[in-house]
């Protein structure tokens, strides 16, 4: 029997939001000290002063918690970038500057960055909504830097997706010690040049 859409989750009360914030802060602090493996849900519950069962109602697993932490970090980055946006004249240079600023924020807390990226890598379908939110936030950060005169077209969104993939890959290779910061900068600047290329006829159009 077909079922209708799931009812929307009601917004958190002020008290629930404060509890969620304590949980996120506790998880981030543990990850910042020792990375992915240092985040143990029982310790997160103790440090945030919530019952373990309550913690699991907010975040069913460590992966859910760390992907939500990345959402939180990206929202903070987005707010900071809106207050102090990139100043370069070309859209490609603005996006590269934006992503390097985000990268340097990750660089300041490498254990936390590693934990969040590993959580994204380990995420299965049960975490798809949270992963989608991370992608949407990253897209919004890039589009803000591009400063398009109107809504992005399919071709522009395709370029943004390629830039997102490259940024994520650059984080992974840097965190694993396979790329220097200088190489990350070169890769990001190179892929961002796609923004300035002319769009070929028919780009972004799916064949029937």
GROMACS .gro file of C-alpha atoms in nm:
model
  208
    1UNK     CA    1   0.000   0.000   0.000
    2UNK     CA    2   0.136   0.340  -0.095
    3UNK     CA    3   0.210   0.578   0.184
    4UNK     CA    4   0.211   0.954   0.177
    5UNK     CA    5   0.511   1.173   0.246
    6UNK     CA    6   0.655   1.171   0.594
    7UNK     CA    7   0.534   1.458   0.810
    8UNK     CA    8   0.782   1.743   0.846
    9UNK     CA    9   0.995   1.731   1.157
   10UNK     CA   10   0.878   2.001   1.397
   11UNK     CA   11   1.136   2.270   1.475
   12UNK     CA   12   1.340   2.226   1.790
   13UNK     CA   13   1.242   2.416   2.099
   14UNK     CA   14   1.494   2.657   2.249
   15UNK     CA   15   1.585   2.397   2.510
   16UNK     CA   16   1.628   2.124   2.247
   17UNK     CA   17   1.839   2.353   2.032
   18UNK     CA   18   2.063   2.430   2.330
   19UNK     CA   19   2.100   2.056   2.396
   20UNK     CA   20   2.186   1.990   2.032
   21UNK     CA   21   2.444   2.266   2.044
   22UNK     CA   22   2.608   2.111   2.352
   23UNK     CA   23   2.625   1.777   2.172
   24UNK     CA   24   2.780   1.929   1.860
   25UNK     CA   25   3.034   2.121   2.066
   26UNK     CA   26   3.127   1.811   2.267
   27UNK     CA   27   3.169   1.602   1.951
   28UNK     CA   28   3.378   1.869   1.782
   29UNK     CA   29   3.601   1.904   2.089
   30UNK     CA   30   3.670   1.530   2.101
   31UNK     CA   31   3.733   1.515   1.726
   32UNK     CA   32   3.961   1.817   1.749
   33UNK     CA   33   4.176   1.641   2.007
   34UNK     CA   34   4.202   1.299   1.845
   35UNK     CA   35   4.014   1.272   1.518
   36UNK     CA   36   3.744   1.027   1.417
   37UNK     CA   37   3.839   0.746   1.655
   38UNK     CA   38   3.841   0.980   1.955
   39UNK     CA   39   3.468   1.050   1.918
   40UNK     CA   40   3.294   0.795   2.139
   41UNK     CA   41   2.921   0.843   2.180
   42UNK     CA   42   2.921   0.764   2.552
   43UNK     CA   43   3.187   1.030   2.611
   44UNK     CA   44   2.998   1.277   2.393
   45UNK     CA   45   2.689   1.217   2.609
   46UNK     CA   46   2.883   1.268   2.931
   47UNK     CA   47   3.057   1.583   2.810
   48UNK     CA   48   2.734   1.737   2.681
   49UNK     CA   49   2.542   1.636   2.995
   50UNK     CA   50   2.273   1.437   2.816
   51UNK     CA   51   2.162   1.078   2.857
   52UNK     CA   52   2.307   0.835   2.602
   53UNK     CA   53   1.957   0.750   2.479
   54UNK     CA   54   1.885   1.120   2.428
   55UNK     CA   55   2.206   1.158   2.229
   56UNK     CA   56   2.103   0.877   1.995
   57UNK     CA   57   1.765   1.043   1.937
   58UNK     CA   58   1.948   1.350   1.806
   59UNK     CA   59   2.223   1.161   1.624
   60UNK     CA   60   2.176   0.788   1.555
   61UNK     CA   61   2.549   0.730   1.505
   62UNK     CA   62   2.891   0.891   1.524
   63UNK     CA   63   2.880   0.941   1.147
   64UNK     CA   64   2.551   1.134   1.177
   65UNK     CA   65   2.705   1.350   1.448
   66UNK     CA   66   3.022   1.431   1.254
   67UNK     CA   67   2.840   1.504   0.928
   68UNK     CA   68   2.617   1.740   1.127
   69UNK     CA   69   2.934   1.895   1.269
   70UNK     CA   70   3.054   1.960   0.915
   71UNK     CA   71   2.717   2.124   0.837
   72UNK     CA   72   2.771   2.346   1.139
   73UNK     CA   73   3.126   2.435   1.035
   74UNK     CA   74   3.013   2.520   0.681
   75UNK     CA   75   2.731   2.742   0.810
   76UNK     CA   76   2.980   2.933   1.024
   77UNK     CA   77   3.216   2.967   0.726
   78UNK     CA   78   2.928   3.090   0.509
   79UNK     CA   79   2.837   3.357   0.762
   80UNK     CA   80   3.200   3.469   0.791
   81UNK     CA   81   3.235   3.486   0.413
   82UNK     CA   82   2.920   3.694   0.382
   83UNK     CA   83   3.059   3.940   0.634
   84UNK     CA   84   3.395   3.953   0.457
   85UNK     CA   85   3.341   3.838   0.097
   86UNK     CA   86   3.624   3.775  -0.150
   87UNK     CA   87   3.737   4.084  -0.336
   88UNK     CA   88   3.891   3.952  -0.660
   89UNK     CA   89   3.749   4.085  -0.987
   90UNK     CA   90   3.706   3.752  -1.168
   91UNK     CA   91   3.449   3.495  -1.048
   92UNK     CA   92   3.705   3.213  -1.074
   93UNK     CA   93   3.949   3.401  -0.850
   94UNK     CA   94   3.674   3.479  -0.597
   95UNK     CA   95   3.571   3.113  -0.575
   96UNK     CA   96   3.935   3.001  -0.542
   97UNK     CA   97   3.991   3.257  -0.266
   98UNK     CA   98   3.673   3.143  -0.089
   99UNK     CA   99   3.766   2.774  -0.102
  100UNK     CA  100   4.121   2.842   0.016
  101UNK     CA  101   3.984   3.039   0.310
  102UNK     CA  102   3.759   2.743   0.391
  103UNK     CA  103   4.055   2.510   0.350
  104UNK     CA  104   4.270   2.718   0.585
  105UNK     CA  105   3.989   2.702   0.843
  106UNK     CA  106   4.005   2.321   0.816
  107UNK     CA  107   4.385   2.336   0.831
  108UNK     CA  108   4.373   2.506   1.171
  109UNK     CA  109   4.202   2.196   1.317
  110UNK     CA  110   4.333   1.902   1.114
  111UNK     CA  111   4.202   1.631   1.350
  112UNK     CA  112   3.851   1.776   1.332
  113UNK     CA  113   3.878   1.812   0.953
  114UNK     CA  114   3.990   1.450   0.922
  115UNK     CA  115   3.702   1.330   1.140
  116UNK     CA  116   3.441   1.520   0.937
  117UNK     CA  117   3.581   1.409   0.600
  118UNK     CA  118   3.601   1.047   0.716
  119UNK     CA  119   3.241   1.066   0.833
  120UNK     CA  120   3.135   1.190   0.488
  121UNK     CA  121   3.328   0.904   0.330
  122UNK     CA  122   3.170   0.643   0.560
  123UNK     CA  123   2.816   0.782   0.531
  124UNK     CA  124   2.557   0.538   0.397
  125UNK     CA  125   2.200   0.598   0.280
  126UNK     CA  126   2.079   0.658   0.634
  127UNK     CA  127   2.286   0.977   0.637
  128UNK     CA  128   2.186   1.092   0.287
  129UNK     CA  129   1.980   1.390   0.408
  130UNK     CA  130   2.270   1.522   0.615
  131UNK     CA  131   2.520   1.466   0.332
  132UNK     CA  132   2.286   1.646   0.091
  133UNK     CA  133   2.280   1.943   0.329
  134UNK     CA  134   2.662   1.954   0.331
  135UNK     CA  135   2.657   1.958  -0.049
  136UNK     CA  136   2.392   2.232  -0.062
  137UNK     CA  137   2.590   2.449   0.181
  138UNK     CA  138   2.908   2.403  -0.023
  139UNK     CA  139   2.716   2.490  -0.341
  140UNK     CA  140   2.573   2.802  -0.177
  141UNK     CA  141   2.921   2.915  -0.068
  142UNK     CA  142   3.055   2.874  -0.423
  143UNK     CA  143   2.755   3.044  -0.587
  144UNK     CA  144   2.781   3.338  -0.347
  145UNK     CA  145   3.143   3.385  -0.454
  146UNK     CA  146   3.049   3.362  -0.824
  147UNK     CA  147   2.791   3.644  -0.784
  148UNK     CA  148   2.578   3.542  -1.080
  149UNK     CA  149   2.333   3.799  -1.215
  150UNK     CA  150   2.051   3.544  -1.198
  151UNK     CA  151   1.975   3.183  -1.102
  152UNK     CA  152   2.248   2.937  -1.208
  153UNK     CA  153   2.188   2.736  -1.523
  154UNK     CA  154   2.247   2.359  -1.558
  155UNK     CA  155   2.593   2.414  -1.709
  156UNK     CA  156   2.696   2.640  -1.421
  157UNK     CA  157   2.569   2.390  -1.165
  158UNK     CA  158   2.772   2.119  -1.340
  159UNK     CA  159   3.085   2.333  -1.303
  160UNK     CA  160   3.003   2.390  -0.936
  161UNK     CA  161   2.972   2.013  -0.881
  162UNK     CA  162   3.313   1.954  -1.040
  163UNK     CA  163   3.463   2.224  -0.816
  164UNK     CA  164   3.300   2.064  -0.509
  165UNK     CA  165   3.440   1.722  -0.600
  166UNK     CA  166   3.788   1.868  -0.650
  167UNK     CA  167   3.775   2.056  -0.319
  168UNK     CA  168   3.668   1.741  -0.135
  169UNK     CA  169   3.937   1.535  -0.309
  170UNK     CA  170   4.198   1.801  -0.224
  171UNK     CA  171   4.098   1.780   0.143
  172UNK     CA  172   4.130   1.400   0.137
  173UNK     CA  173   4.471   1.401  -0.031
  174UNK     CA  174   4.604   1.671   0.201
  175UNK     CA  175   4.474   1.498   0.513
  176UNK     CA  176   4.636   1.171   0.403
  177UNK     CA  177   4.968   1.346   0.344
  178UNK     CA  178   4.961   1.288  -0.033
  179UNK     CA  179   4.938   1.657  -0.129
  180UNK     CA  180   5.100   1.971   0.002
  181UNK     CA  181   4.908   2.290   0.074
  182UNK     CA  182   5.076   2.443  -0.231
  183UNK     CA  183   4.943   2.159  -0.449
  184UNK     CA  184   4.595   2.199  -0.303
  185UNK     CA  185   4.603   2.568  -0.396
  186UNK     CA  186   4.712   2.488  -0.752
  187UNK     CA  187   4.438   2.224  -0.794
  188UNK     CA  188   4.166   2.454  -0.661
  189UNK     CA  189   4.277   2.749  -0.874
  190UNK     CA  190   4.295   2.522  -1.180
  191UNK     CA  191   3.946   2.379  -1.144
  192UNK     CA  192   3.798   2.722  -1.066
  193UNK     CA  193   3.912   2.843  -1.409
  194UNK     CA  194   3.626   2.636  -1.551
  195UNK     CA  195   3.398   2.916  -1.435
  196UNK     CA  196   3.552   3.160  -1.686
  197UNK     CA  197   3.538   2.925  -1.987
  198UNK     CA  198   3.268   2.988  -2.251
  199UNK     CA  199   2.982   2.740  -2.237
  200UNK     CA  200   2.968   2.524  -2.550
  201UNK     CA  201   2.639   2.501  -2.741
  202UNK     CA  202   2.406   2.244  -2.586
  203UNK     CA  203   2.596   2.222  -2.259
  204UNK     CA  204   2.382   2.123  -1.965
  205UNK     CA  205   2.112   1.976  -2.190
  206UNK     CA  206   2.027   1.612  -2.133
  207UNK     CA  207   1.963   1.401  -2.443
  208UNK     CA  208   1.629   1.235  -2.460
   0.00000   0.00000   0.00000
